[in-house]
Coordinates of C-alpha atoms in Angstrom, one line a residue:
M72 CA 0.1 0.0 0.0
A73 CA 2.1 2.9 -1.3
G74 CA 1.4 6.1 0.6
D75 CA -1.8 7.0 2.6
I76 CA -5.1 6.0 1.1
K77 CA -7.7 8.7 1.1
L78 CA -10.9 6.9 2.1
T79 CA -14.1 8.9 1.9
R80 CA -17.2 8.5 4.1
H81 CA -19.3 7.7 1.1
Q82 CA -17.0 4.9 0.2
I83 CA -17.1 3.5 3.7
Q84 CA -20.9 4.0 4.0
A85 CA -21.5 2.2 0.7
R86 CA -20.3 -1.0 2.2
T87 CA -22.9 -1.0 5.0
V88 CA -26.6 -1.8 5.3
G89 CA -29.2 -0.5 7.9
K90 CA -27.8 1.6 10.8
S91 CA -24.3 0.1 10.8
F92 CA -22.6 3.3 9.4
E93 CA -24.3 5.6 11.9
R94 CA -23.6 3.3 14.8
G95 CA -19.9 2.9 13.7
A96 CA -19.5 6.7 13.3
L97 CA -20.6 7.1 16.9
L98 CA -18.1 4.5 18.1
Y99 CA -15.4 6.2 16.3
E100 CA -16.4 9.6 17.7
N101 CA -16.5 8.0 21.2
G102 CA -12.9 6.8 21.0
A103 CA -13.8 3.1 20.7
I104 CA -10.7 2.4 18.5
S105 CA -7.4 1.5 20.1
S106 CA -4.0 0.1 19.1
P107 CA -4.4 1.1 15.5
T108 CA -1.7 -0.6 13.4
R109 CA -0.7 -0.7 9.7
R110 CA 1.2 -3.5 8.2
G111 CA 1.8 -3.1 4.4
D112 CA -1.6 -3.1 2.7
E113 CA -3.4 -4.1 5.9
I114 CA -4.8 -2.1 8.9
S115 CA -6.1 -3.5 12.2
A116 CA -7.2 -2.2 15.6
R117 CA -9.2 -3.2 18.7
C118 CA -12.7 -1.7 18.9
Q119 CA -14.6 -1.3 22.2
G120 CA -18.2 -2.6 21.7
S121 CA -21.0 -3.6 24.1
Y122 CA -18.8 -6.3 25.7
P123 CA -16.0 -5.8 28.1
Q124 CA -13.6 -7.5 25.7
P125 CA -12.8 -5.3 22.7
Y126 CA -13.3 -6.8 19.2
R127 CA -10.5 -7.2 16.8
V128 CA -11.0 -5.6 13.5
W129 CA -8.8 -5.8 10.3
A130 CA -9.0 -4.5 6.6
R131 CA -7.0 -5.0 3.5
F132 CA -6.6 -2.7 0.5
I133 CA -5.6 -3.1 -3.0
G134 CA -4.7 0.4 -4.3
A135 CA -7.5 2.6 -3.0
E136 CA -10.0 -0.2 -2.9
I137 CA -11.0 -2.1 0.3
V138 CA -10.9 -5.7 -0.7
A139 CA -11.5 -7.4 2.6
A140 CA -12.7 -6.5 6.2
V141 CA -13.1 -8.7 9.1
C142 CA -14.4 -8.4 12.7
S143 CA -14.4 -10.9 15.5
C144 CA -18.0 -9.9 16.4
E145 CA -21.0 -12.1 15.5
Y146 CA -22.6 -9.6 13.2
D147 CA -24.1 -11.3 10.2
W148 CA -26.8 -9.1 8.6
G149 CA -24.9 -8.0 5.5
G150 CA -22.4 -5.3 4.9
D151 CA -19.6 -4.2 7.2
C152 CA -20.4 -4.2 11.0
K153 CA -20.2 -1.0 13.0
H154 CA -16.8 -2.0 14.4
I155 CA -15.3 -2.2 10.9
V156 CA -16.9 1.2 10.1
A157 CA -15.2 2.7 13.2
L158 CA -11.7 1.3 12.0
L159 CA -12.2 2.6 8.5
L160 CA -13.3 6.0 9.7
A161 CA -10.3 6.2 12.1
Y162 CA -8.0 5.5 9.2
S163 CA -9.8 7.9 6.9
D164 CA -9.6 10.7 9.4
Q165 CA -6.2 10.0 11.0
P166 CA -4.0 7.7 9.1
E167 CA -1.0 9.0 10.9
Q168 CA -2.2 7.6 14.2
F169 CA -1.8 4.0 12.8
E170 CA 1.6 2.6 13.9
K171 CA 3.5 1.4 10.8
R172 CA 5.0 -2.0 11.3
A173 CA 6.6 -4.6 9.1
T174 CA 4.3 -7.2 7.6
L175 CA 3.8 -10.3 9.8
R176 CA 5.6 -12.4 7.4
D177 CA 8.6 -10.1 7.3
E178 CA 8.6 -9.9 11.0
L179 CA 8.6 -13.6 11.4
M180 CA 11.3 -14.0 8.9
S181 CA 13.5 -11.8 11.0
R182 CA 13.3 -14.1 14.1
E183 CA 15.7 -16.9 15.0
K184 CA 14.4 -20.5 14.8
T185 CA 14.5 -20.9 18.7
E186 CA 12.7 -17.7 19.2
L187 CA 10.0 -18.8 16.6
L188 CA 9.6 -22.3 18.5
D189 CA 9.2 -20.6 21.8
M190 CA 6.6 -18.1 20.4
I191 CA 4.6 -21.1 18.8
E192 CA 4.7 -23.0 22.1
E193 CA 3.4 -20.0 24.0
M194 CA 0.7 -19.5 21.3
I195 CA -0.5 -23.1 21.8
V196 CA -0.6 -22.7 25.5
R197 CA -2.9 -19.6 25.1
Y198 CA -4.9 -21.1 22.2
P199 CA -4.8 -25.0 22.2
D200 CA -6.7 -25.3 19.0
L201 CA -3.5 -24.1 17.3
E202 CA -2.0 -27.5 17.8
D203 CA -4.2 -28.8 15.0
I204 CA -2.3 -26.4 12.7
V205 CA 1.0 -27.8 13.8
E206 CA -0.1 -31.3 13.3
R207 CA -1.6 -30.4 10.0
A208 CA 1.8 -28.9 8.8
A209 CA 3.6 -31.9 10.0
V210 CA 2.2 -34.1 7.2
D211 CA 5.4 -34.9 5.3
G212 CA 5.4 -33.0 2.1
F213 CA 2.0 -34.2 0.7
P214 CA 3.4 -36.6 -1.9
S215 CA 1.9 -36.2 -5.4
Q216 CA -0.8 -38.7 -5.0
F217 CA -4.1 -39.0 -3.0
I218 CA -3.3 -39.7 0.6
D219 CA -5.4 -39.9 3.8
L220 CA -4.5 -36.5 5.4
Q221 CA -5.4 -37.6 9.0
A222 CA -4.6 -34.3 10.7
I223 CA -7.1 -32.5 8.4
R224 CA -9.7 -35.2 8.6
R225 CA -9.5 -35.2 12.5
E226 CA -10.0 -31.4 12.6
L227 CA -13.1 -31.4 10.2
R228 CA -14.6 -34.4 11.9
S229 CA -14.4 -32.8 15.3
A230 CA -16.0 -29.6 14.0
L231 CA -18.8 -31.6 12.3
R232 CA -19.5 -33.6 15.4
I233 CA -19.8 -30.7 17.9
S234 CA -21.6 -28.4 15.6
G235 CA -25.3 -28.4 16.6
E236 CA -26.3 -25.1 18.3
W237 CA -28.1 -22.2 16.5
M238 CA -25.6 -19.7 15.2
D239 CA -22.8 -22.3 15.6
R240 CA -20.5 -21.7 12.7
A241 CA -17.9 -24.2 13.7
A242 CA -18.4 -26.7 10.8
E243 CA -18.6 -23.8 8.2
N244 CA -15.6 -22.0 9.5
K245 CA -13.5 -25.2 9.6
V246 CA -14.3 -26.0 6.0
Y247 CA -13.2 -22.6 4.9
E248 CA -10.1 -22.7 7.0
L249 CA -9.0 -26.2 5.7
A250 CA -9.9 -25.2 2.0
S251 CA -7.6 -22.1 2.4
L252 CA -4.8 -24.5 3.1
G253 CA -5.6 -26.2 -0.3
D254 CA -5.6 -22.7 -1.8
R255 CA -2.0 -22.0 -0.6
Y256 CA -0.9 -25.2 -2.5
A257 CA -2.8 -24.2 -5.6
R258 CA -1.1 -20.7 -5.6
R259 CA 2.2 -22.5 -5.6
G260 CA 1.2 -24.6 -8.6
D261 CA 1.1 -27.8 -6.6
Y262 CA -2.5 -28.8 -7.8
V263 CA -2.1 -32.4 -6.8
Q264 CA -1.6 -31.5 -3.2
S265 CA -4.4 -28.9 -3.1
I266 CA -6.7 -31.4 -4.7
A267 CA -5.8 -33.9 -2.0
I268 CA -6.9 -31.5 0.6
Y269 CA -10.1 -30.6 -1.1
C270 CA -10.9 -34.3 -1.5
A271 CA -10.3 -34.8 2.3
I272 CA -12.7 -32.0 3.1
L273 CA -15.4 -33.5 0.8
D274 CA -14.9 -37.1 2.0
E275 CA -15.5 -36.0 5.6
C276 CA -18.5 -33.8 4.8
N277 CA -20.0 -36.8 2.7
A278 CA -19.6 -39.0 5.7
S279 CA -21.2 -36.6 8.0
G280 CA -24.9 -35.8 8.6
Y281 CA -26.2 -32.4 8.1
P282 CA -24.9 -30.0 10.8
T283 CA -26.9 -27.0 12.0
D284 CA -27.0 -24.7 9.1
D285 CA -29.1 -21.6 9.9
E286 CA -29.2 -20.1 6.4
G287 CA -27.2 -22.4 4.2
Q288 CA -23.7 -21.1 5.2
Y289 CA -22.3 -24.7 5.7
I290 CA -23.6 -25.7 2.3
E291 CA -22.0 -22.6 0.8
A292 CA -18.7 -23.4 2.4
V293 CA -18.7 -27.0 1.0
N294 CA -19.7 -25.5 -2.5
Q295 CA -16.7 -23.1 -2.3
A296 CA -14.4 -26.0 -1.5
V297 CA -15.8 -28.0 -4.6
A298 CA -15.5 -24.9 -6.8
R299 CA -11.8 -24.6 -5.8
L300 CA -11.4 -28.3 -6.6
K301 CA -12.9 -27.7 -10.0
E302 CA -10.5 -24.8 -10.6
A303 CA -7.5 -26.9 -9.5
L304 CA -8.6 -29.7 -11.8
S305 CA -8.6 -27.3 -14.8
H306 CA -4.8 -26.8 -14.3
L307 CA -4.0 -30.6 -14.0
D308 CA -3.8 -33.3 -16.6
I309 CA -6.0 -35.7 -14.7
E310 CA -5.2 -38.5 -17.2
Q311 CA -1.8 -38.7 -15.7
H312 CA -3.2 -39.4 -12.2
E313 CA -5.6 -42.4 -12.6
D314 CA -5.7 -43.2 -8.9
L315 CA -6.7 -39.6 -8.1
R316 CA -9.3 -39.6 -10.9
Q317 CA -11.0 -42.7 -9.6
R318 CA -11.0 -41.4 -6.0
L319 CA -12.4 -38.2 -7.3
L320 CA -15.2 -40.0 -9.0
D321 CA -16.1 -42.0 -5.9
L322 CA -16.2 -38.8 -3.8
L323 CA -18.3 -36.7 -6.3
V324 CA -20.7 -39.4 -6.8
S325 CA -21.1 -39.7 -3.0
A326 CA -21.7 -36.0 -2.9
V327 CA -24.5 -36.3 -5.6
I328 CA -26.1 -39.1 -3.6
W329 CA -25.8 -37.1 -0.3
D330 CA -27.6 -34.0 -1.9
I331 CA -30.4 -36.1 -3.3
D332 CA -30.7 -38.0 -0.1
F333 CA -31.3 -34.7 1.8
G334 CA -33.9 -33.4 -0.6
G335 CA -31.7 -31.5 -3.2
I336 CA -30.5 -28.6 -1.0
G337 CA -27.6 -27.6 -3.3
Y338 CA -24.8 -29.5 -1.6
A339 CA -21.6 -29.8 -3.7
D340 CA -23.4 -28.1 -6.6
D341 CA -20.6 -28.6 -9.2
A342 CA -20.1 -32.3 -8.4
D343 CA -22.2 -33.7 -11.4
E344 CA -20.5 -31.2 -13.8
I345 CA -17.0 -32.3 -12.6
I346 CA -17.9 -36.0 -12.9
L347 CA -19.0 -35.5 -16.5
E348 CA -15.7 -33.8 -17.3
I349 CA -13.5 -36.6 -15.9
V350 CA -15.6 -39.7 -16.4
K351 CA -14.9 -42.4 -19.0
P352 CA -17.2 -45.1 -20.4
A353 CA -15.3 -47.7 -18.4
D354 CA -16.3 -45.9 -15.2
T355 CA -20.0 -45.9 -15.7
P356 CA -21.1 -49.4 -14.8
R357 CA -19.6 -48.9 -11.3
I358 CA -21.3 -45.5 -11.0
R359 CA -24.7 -46.9 -12.3
E360 CA -24.5 -49.6 -9.6
R361 CA -24.0 -47.1 -6.8
I362 CA -27.0 -45.1 -8.1
R363 CA -29.1 -48.3 -8.3
L364 CA -28.2 -49.1 -4.7
A365 CA -29.1 -45.5 -3.6
E366 CA -32.4 -45.6 -5.3
E367 CA -33.3 -49.0 -3.8
K368 CA -32.5 -47.5 -0.4
D369 CA -34.6 -44.5 -1.2
R370 CA -37.6 -46.5 -2.2
E371 CA -37.6 -48.2 1.2
R372 CA -38.4 -45.0 3.1
E373 CA -41.8 -44.4 4.4
Y374 CA -42.1 -41.1 2.7
F375 CA -40.7 -41.9 -0.7
S376 CA -41.5 -39.6 -3.6
N377 CA -40.7 -39.6 -7.3
W378 CA -38.5 -36.5 -7.0
S379 CA -35.4 -38.4 -5.9
G380 CA -35.9 -40.9 -8.7
E381 CA -36.1 -38.0 -11.2
A382 CA -33.0 -36.5 -9.7
Y383 CA -31.1 -39.8 -10.0
E384 CA -32.4 -40.3 -13.5
Y385 CA -31.3 -36.9 -14.6
F386 CA -27.8 -38.0 -13.7
L387 CA -28.1 -41.4 -15.3
M388 CA -29.4 -39.8 -18.5
A389 CA -26.2 -37.7 -18.6
L390 CA -24.2 -40.9 -18.3
D391 CA -26.2 -42.4 -21.2
K392 CA -24.7 -39.7 -23.4
I393 CA -21.2 -40.7 -22.2
D394 CA -22.0 -44.4 -23.1
S395 CA -23.9 -43.4 -26.4
T396 CA -26.8 -45.5 -25.0
D397 CA -29.7 -46.1 -27.5
P398 CA -32.5 -43.5 -26.6
E399 CA -35.0 -46.4 -26.7
E400 CA -33.2 -48.1 -23.8
T401 CA -33.4 -44.8 -21.9
L402 CA -37.0 -44.5 -22.6
K403 CA -37.7 -48.1 -21.6
R404 CA -35.9 -47.6 -18.3
L405 CA -38.0 -44.5 -17.5
Q406 CA -41.2 -46.2 -18.4
A407 CA -40.3 -49.2 -16.2
K408 CA -39.6 -46.8 -13.3
E409 CA -42.9 -44.9 -14.0
L410 CA -41.0 -41.6 -14.1
H411 CA -43.5 -40.0 -16.4
Y412 CA -42.0 -36.5 -16.2
S413 CA -38.5 -37.6 -17.1
Q414 CA -39.9 -39.9 -19.8
A415 CA -41.9 -37.0 -21.3
S416 CA -38.8 -34.8 -21.2
A417 CA -36.8 -37.4 -23.1
L418 CA -39.5 -37.7 -25.7
L419 CA -39.7 -34.0 -26.2
E420 CA -35.9 -33.9 -26.8
L421 CA -36.5 -36.5 -29.5
K422 CA -39.4 -34.4 -31.0
R423 CA -41.9 -37.1 -30.4
Y424 CA -44.5 -34.6 -29.3
E425 CA -47.6 -36.7 -29.4
E426 CA -46.1 -39.5 -27.3
A427 CA -44.8 -37.0 -24.9
A428 CA -48.4 -35.5 -24.4
G429 CA -49.7 -39.0 -23.8
V430 CA -47.1 -39.5 -21.0
V431 CA -47.8 -36.1 -19.5
A432 CA -51.4 -37.0 -19.2
K433 CA -50.4 -39.8 -16.8
L434 CA -49.1 -37.2 -14.3
H435 CA -51.0 -36.6 -11.2
P436 CA -51.9 -34.9 -8.9
A437 CA -52.5 -31.5 -10.5
Y438 CA -49.1 -29.9 -9.5
E439 CA -47.3 -32.9 -11.2
L440 CA -49.5 -32.5 -14.3
Q441 CA -48.7 -28.8 -14.3
R442 CA -44.9 -29.5 -14.4
G443 CA -45.6 -31.7 -17.4
L444 CA -47.7 -29.0 -19.1
D445 CA -44.8 -26.5 -18.6
L446 CA -42.6 -29.0 -20.4
L447 CA -45.0 -29.1 -23.3
A448 CA -45.2 -25.3 -23.4
D449 CA -41.5 -24.9 -23.3
H450 CA -41.4 -27.1 -26.5
Q451 CA -44.0 -24.8 -28.1
Q452 CA -46.7 -27.6 -27.8
N453 CA -49.2 -25.1 -26.3
R454 CA -52.2 -26.6 -28.1
R455 CA -51.6 -30.1 -26.6
A456 CA -50.9 -28.5 -23.3
I457 CA -54.2 -26.6 -23.3
Q458 CA -56.2 -29.7 -24.3
L459 CA -54.7 -31.7 -21.4
A460 CA -55.3 -28.8 -18.8
E461 CA -58.9 -28.3 -19.9
A462 CA -59.7 -32.1 -19.8
A463 CA -58.1 -32.3 -16.2
L464 CA -60.0 -29.2 -15.0
E465 CA -63.3 -30.6 -16.3
S466 CA -62.9 -33.9 -14.4
D467 CA -61.3 -32.4 -11.3
Y468 CA -61.1 -28.7 -10.7
D469 CA -57.8 -27.4 -9.3
S470 CA -57.2 -23.7 -8.6
R471 CA -53.5 -23.7 -9.4
L472 CA -54.0 -25.6 -12.7
A473 CA -56.8 -23.1 -13.6
A474 CA -54.4 -20.1 -12.8
W475 CA -51.8 -21.8 -15.1
L476 CA -54.2 -22.2 -18.0
I477 CA -55.4 -18.6 -17.6
D478 CA -51.9 -17.3 -17.6
L479 CA -51.0 -19.3 -20.7
H480 CA -54.0 -17.8 -22.5
K481 CA -53.1 -14.3 -21.4
K482 CA -49.4 -14.8 -22.5
H483 CA -50.5 -15.8 -26.0
G484 CA -53.2 -13.0 -26.3
D485 CA -56.3 -15.3 -26.5
E486 CA -58.7 -12.9 -24.8
K487 CA -61.8 -15.0 -25.4
A488 CA -60.2 -18.2 -23.9
E489 CA -58.9 -16.2 -21.0
F490 CA -62.3 -14.8 -20.4
R491 CA -64.0 -18.1 -20.6
W492 CA -61.7 -19.7 -18.0
Q493 CA -61.7 -16.5 -15.7
L494 CA -65.6 -16.9 -15.6
N495 CA -65.1 -20.7 -15.0
R496 CA -62.8 -20.0 -12.1
M497 CA -64.9 -17.4 -10.4
R498 CA -67.9 -19.9 -10.5
K499 CA -65.8 -22.7 -9.1
D500 CA -63.7 -20.7 -6.7
P501 CA -65.4 -17.4 -5.6
H502 CA -62.6 -15.0 -4.5
I503 CA -62.1 -11.3 -4.7
D504 CA -58.9 -11.7 -6.7
N505 CA -60.7 -14.0 -9.2
Y506 CA -63.4 -11.4 -9.4
I507 CA -60.9 -8.8 -10.3
G508 CA -59.2 -11.0 -12.8
L509 CA -62.7 -11.8 -14.4
R510 CA -63.5 -8.1 -14.6
D511 CA -60.4 -7.2 -16.5
A512 CA -60.8 -10.2 -18.9
A513 CA -64.5 -9.5 -19.6
E514 CA -63.9 -5.8 -20.2
A515 CA -61.3 -6.9 -22.8
V516 CA -64.0 -8.7 -24.8
G517 CA -66.9 -6.3 -24.0
A518 CA -68.8 -8.8 -21.8
W519 CA -68.5 -7.3 -18.3
R520 CA -71.9 -5.6 -17.9
S521 CA -74.0 -8.8 -18.5
N522 CA -71.7 -11.1 -16.6
R523 CA -71.4 -8.8 -13.5
S524 CA -75.0 -9.2 -12.7
E525 CA -74.7 -13.0 -13.1
V526 CA -71.7 -13.2 -10.8
I527 CA -73.5 -11.1 -8.2
S528 CA -76.5 -13.3 -8.4
E529 CA -74.4 -16.4 -8.1
L530 CA -72.5 -15.1 -5.0
K531 CA -75.9 -14.4 -3.4
R532 CA -77.3 -17.8 -4.3
K533 CA -74.2 -19.4 -2.7
E534 CA -74.4 -17.2 0.3
A535 CA -70.8 -16.2 -0.3
Y536 CA -71.4 -12.9 1.5
E537 CA -67.8 -12.3 2.5
V538 CA -66.6 -12.3 -1.1
L539 CA -69.8 -10.2 -2.0
A540 CA -68.8 -7.6 0.6
Q541 CA -65.4 -7.4 -0.9
V542 CA -66.7 -7.2 -4.4
Y543 CA -69.0 -4.3 -3.3
L544 CA -65.9 -2.5 -1.8
H545 CA -63.8 -3.1 -4.8
D546 CA -66.6 -1.5 -7.0
E547 CA -67.0 1.4 -4.4
E548 CA -70.6 0.5 -3.6
W549 CA -70.1 1.4 -0.1
D550 CA -73.7 1.0 1.4
L551 CA -74.1 -2.4 -0.2
A552 CA -70.8 -3.5 1.4
W553 CA -72.0 -2.3 4.9
D554 CA -75.4 -4.0 4.3
T555 CA -73.8 -7.3 3.3
L556 CA -71.4 -7.3 6.2
G557 CA -74.1 -8.3 8.6
K558 CA -74.8 -11.5 6.7
A559 CA -71.2 -12.5 6.3
P560 CA -69.2 -14.9 8.7
M561 CA -66.6 -13.0 10.5
R562 CA -63.3 -14.3 8.9
Q563 CA -60.3 -13.8 11.3
D564 CA -57.0 -12.2 10.2
H565 CA -54.2 -12.0 12.6
H566 CA -52.9 -8.4 12.8
P567 CA -49.3 -7.8 13.5
S568 CA -50.3 -6.7 17.1
H569 CA -51.9 -10.1 17.7
V570 CA -55.5 -8.7 17.8
I571 CA -57.7 -10.6 15.5
Y572 CA -59.0 -8.2 12.8
R573 CA -62.2 -9.2 10.9
L574 CA -64.0 -8.3 7.7
D575 CA -65.8 -5.5 9.6
F576 CA -62.4 -3.6 9.9
T577 CA -61.8 -4.2 6.2
V578 CA -65.1 -2.6 5.2
A579 CA -64.5 0.3 7.7
E580 CA -61.0 0.9 6.6
K581 CA -61.8 1.0 2.9
S582 CA -64.9 3.2 3.3
R583 CA -64.0 5.5 6.1
H584 CA -63.4 8.6 3.9
V585 CA -67.0 8.3 2.5
R586 CA -68.8 6.6 5.2
P587 CA -67.1 7.9 8.4
A588 CA -70.1 7.6 10.6
R589 CA -70.3 3.8 10.0
A590 CA -66.6 3.4 10.5
V591 CA -66.1 5.1 13.8
P592 CA -67.6 2.4 16.0
V593 CA -65.6 -0.3 14.4
Y594 CA -62.3 1.6 14.7
V595 CA -63.1 2.3 18.5
N596 CA -63.8 -1.3 19.1
Y597 CA -60.4 -2.4 17.6
A598 CA -58.6 0.4 19.6
R599 CA -60.1 -1.0 22.8
A600 CA -58.9 -4.5 21.7
E601 CA -55.5 -3.2 21.2
I602 CA -55.5 -1.5 24.7
D603 CA -56.6 -4.8 26.3
L604 CA -53.3 -6.4 25.2
R605 CA -51.5 -4.2 27.7
T606 CA -48.1 -3.6 26.0
R607 CA -46.5 -0.4 24.8
K608 CA -46.6 -1.6 21.1
D609 CA -50.3 -2.2 21.4
Y610 CA -50.9 1.1 22.9
A611 CA -49.2 2.6 20.0
Y612 CA -51.5 0.7 17.5
A613 CA -54.5 1.9 19.6
A614 CA -53.2 5.5 19.2
E615 CA -52.9 5.1 15.5
L616 CA -56.6 3.9 15.2
L617 CA -57.8 6.7 17.4
R618 CA -56.0 9.3 15.3
E619 CA -58.0 7.9 12.4
V620 CA -61.2 8.2 14.5
R621 CA -60.4 11.9 15.2
G622 CA -60.0 12.5 11.5
M623 CA -63.5 10.8 10.9
H624 CA -65.1 13.1 13.5
Q625 CA -63.5 16.1 11.7
Q626 CA -65.2 14.9 8.5
L627 CA -68.4 14.8 10.4
N628 CA -67.9 18.2 11.8
D629 CA -68.3 16.5 15.3
S630 CA -65.5 17.9 17.3
A631 CA -67.6 17.7 20.5
G632 CA -68.2 14.0 19.9
W633 CA -64.4 13.4 19.6
K634 CA -63.6 15.4 22.7
T635 CA -66.2 13.4 24.6
L636 CA -64.8 10.2 23.3
I637 CA -61.1 10.7 23.9
A638 CA -61.8 12.2 27.3
N639 CA -63.8 9.1 28.4
L640 CA -61.1 6.8 27.2
R641 CA -58.3 8.7 29.1
R642 CA -60.5 8.7 32.2
E643 CA -61.4 5.1 31.8
F644 CA -57.7 4.1 31.4
A645 CA -56.1 6.7 33.7
R646 CA -54.1 4.0 35.5
L647 CA -52.2 3.0 32.3
P648 CA -49.4 5.7 32.0
A649 CA -47.8 4.0 29.0
L650 CA -51.1 4.3 27.1
Q651 CA -51.5 8.0 28.2
D652 CA -48.0 8.6 26.9
E653 CA -48.7 7.0 23.5
L654 CA -51.8 9.2 23.3
D655 CA -49.8 12.3 24.2
K656 CA -47.2 11.3 21.5
A657 CA -50.0 11.0 18.9
G658 CA -51.3 14.4 19.8
L659 CA -54.6 13.0 21.2

């Protein structure tokens, strides 16, 4: 890092989300940064946070760009944490306060061997986990062949075994740590040794169950290791390392099986692609046998589904291409397994459209059929897809399939067909959203006026008064909505405050500006319900509702009524100071 870098506040703020920048600026202004140090292109410091022990913060630059920043806190909500912000602001404002030191490598190079040994021993006494790194480095030279790296395996196995608490990142962090060791060998051009390390990581992860993984961080760590394995392979003539190639195939097939076994969560995402790059026809019988055994085990499960069968078959079909398998043999295998979706997909690739449509027709329930219809549509077989969808809906109506059919007609601009199925859907499944869709489609073909009266009559006949009230609200027929409200069952909706809000509030809310007199009692009732929950948050909700009530009284030129109402409420709840405070804040 030649010279001082001129960081701007805008540059630092752009790396944050939420309130991190403001909070970091406050930390910096309050003197939270101590022991600021600069080593080459890196800066570091300690930052006093909410705990007695300060956090360690570190950042690296390339030119004027911040390329990495790390803090020892547990912040994990995107962007830099407030402690990193404080570090960067300190360097931006006062770079001269950062003590310049030699890089850590240069400093270590200047020490005598005995001094370094004493230092390492002292570090291990203070941090016993560092002994793993010493053991790991003691593996003699990593010969250029696949070997069992026991030190690495023990470390990862231990982390996988103890990982189990929420926010426990031990497994994820250990995968990253060990993969970085492989990266070091890759940077030196020793790709065989780097691949050996990545393989050891993958082997242990394959053998493990699924550790606690709050938001997929562990899976992402494994995927990064596999991606680095793929990159290392691109620099190596794998044909010259047959034992390694065979071992790789076994590990990668295990990873594919692991992912399918856990429901396709994206584990070792590049595994199948790497397999297809290094596999030979002579390897496929062994791989097929492993897949067959995995499928048999899967079928023994109580909750077996065709998804895993399709996932395995997708992989087997890729092997078919390696083996130049006759497509008819592939189709026979799919038919025997009753994997209709995969069979239809294979037929479509062969442009055997009529046969494919016949196989799609066997798919059930409706969501499986819809997947098959998507296949047909993707291959421009819309007519066949529509025929199958209409036939299925006539025999057994399904709302999702109806929505799919309507969307297809809309996409292709068939307004008459869209209107016909919108009307059918409204009859089968009365809902305000379906009513709105029908109205738009009917207006497009000039058929709304006559059909609206039919829809209203149908809703009355079915006593679908809740939907009817919503229809009147949508069409701004306010009095009809209020009149219908009394006939409708009170559907319950959970409000964020945990009070149960019903249709009466929806009607009151949407019509309060035009029918305030009818809306006021409803709002007051819900304000009381909020107050009854007896928390500050609920008092704030009650105040919001009462502020709307005040506005409605103003519309009615009834200031006296409002004053009486709020005075009575304040008097009734005089012993609730938090409520009184929220009413004061709302200006009530």
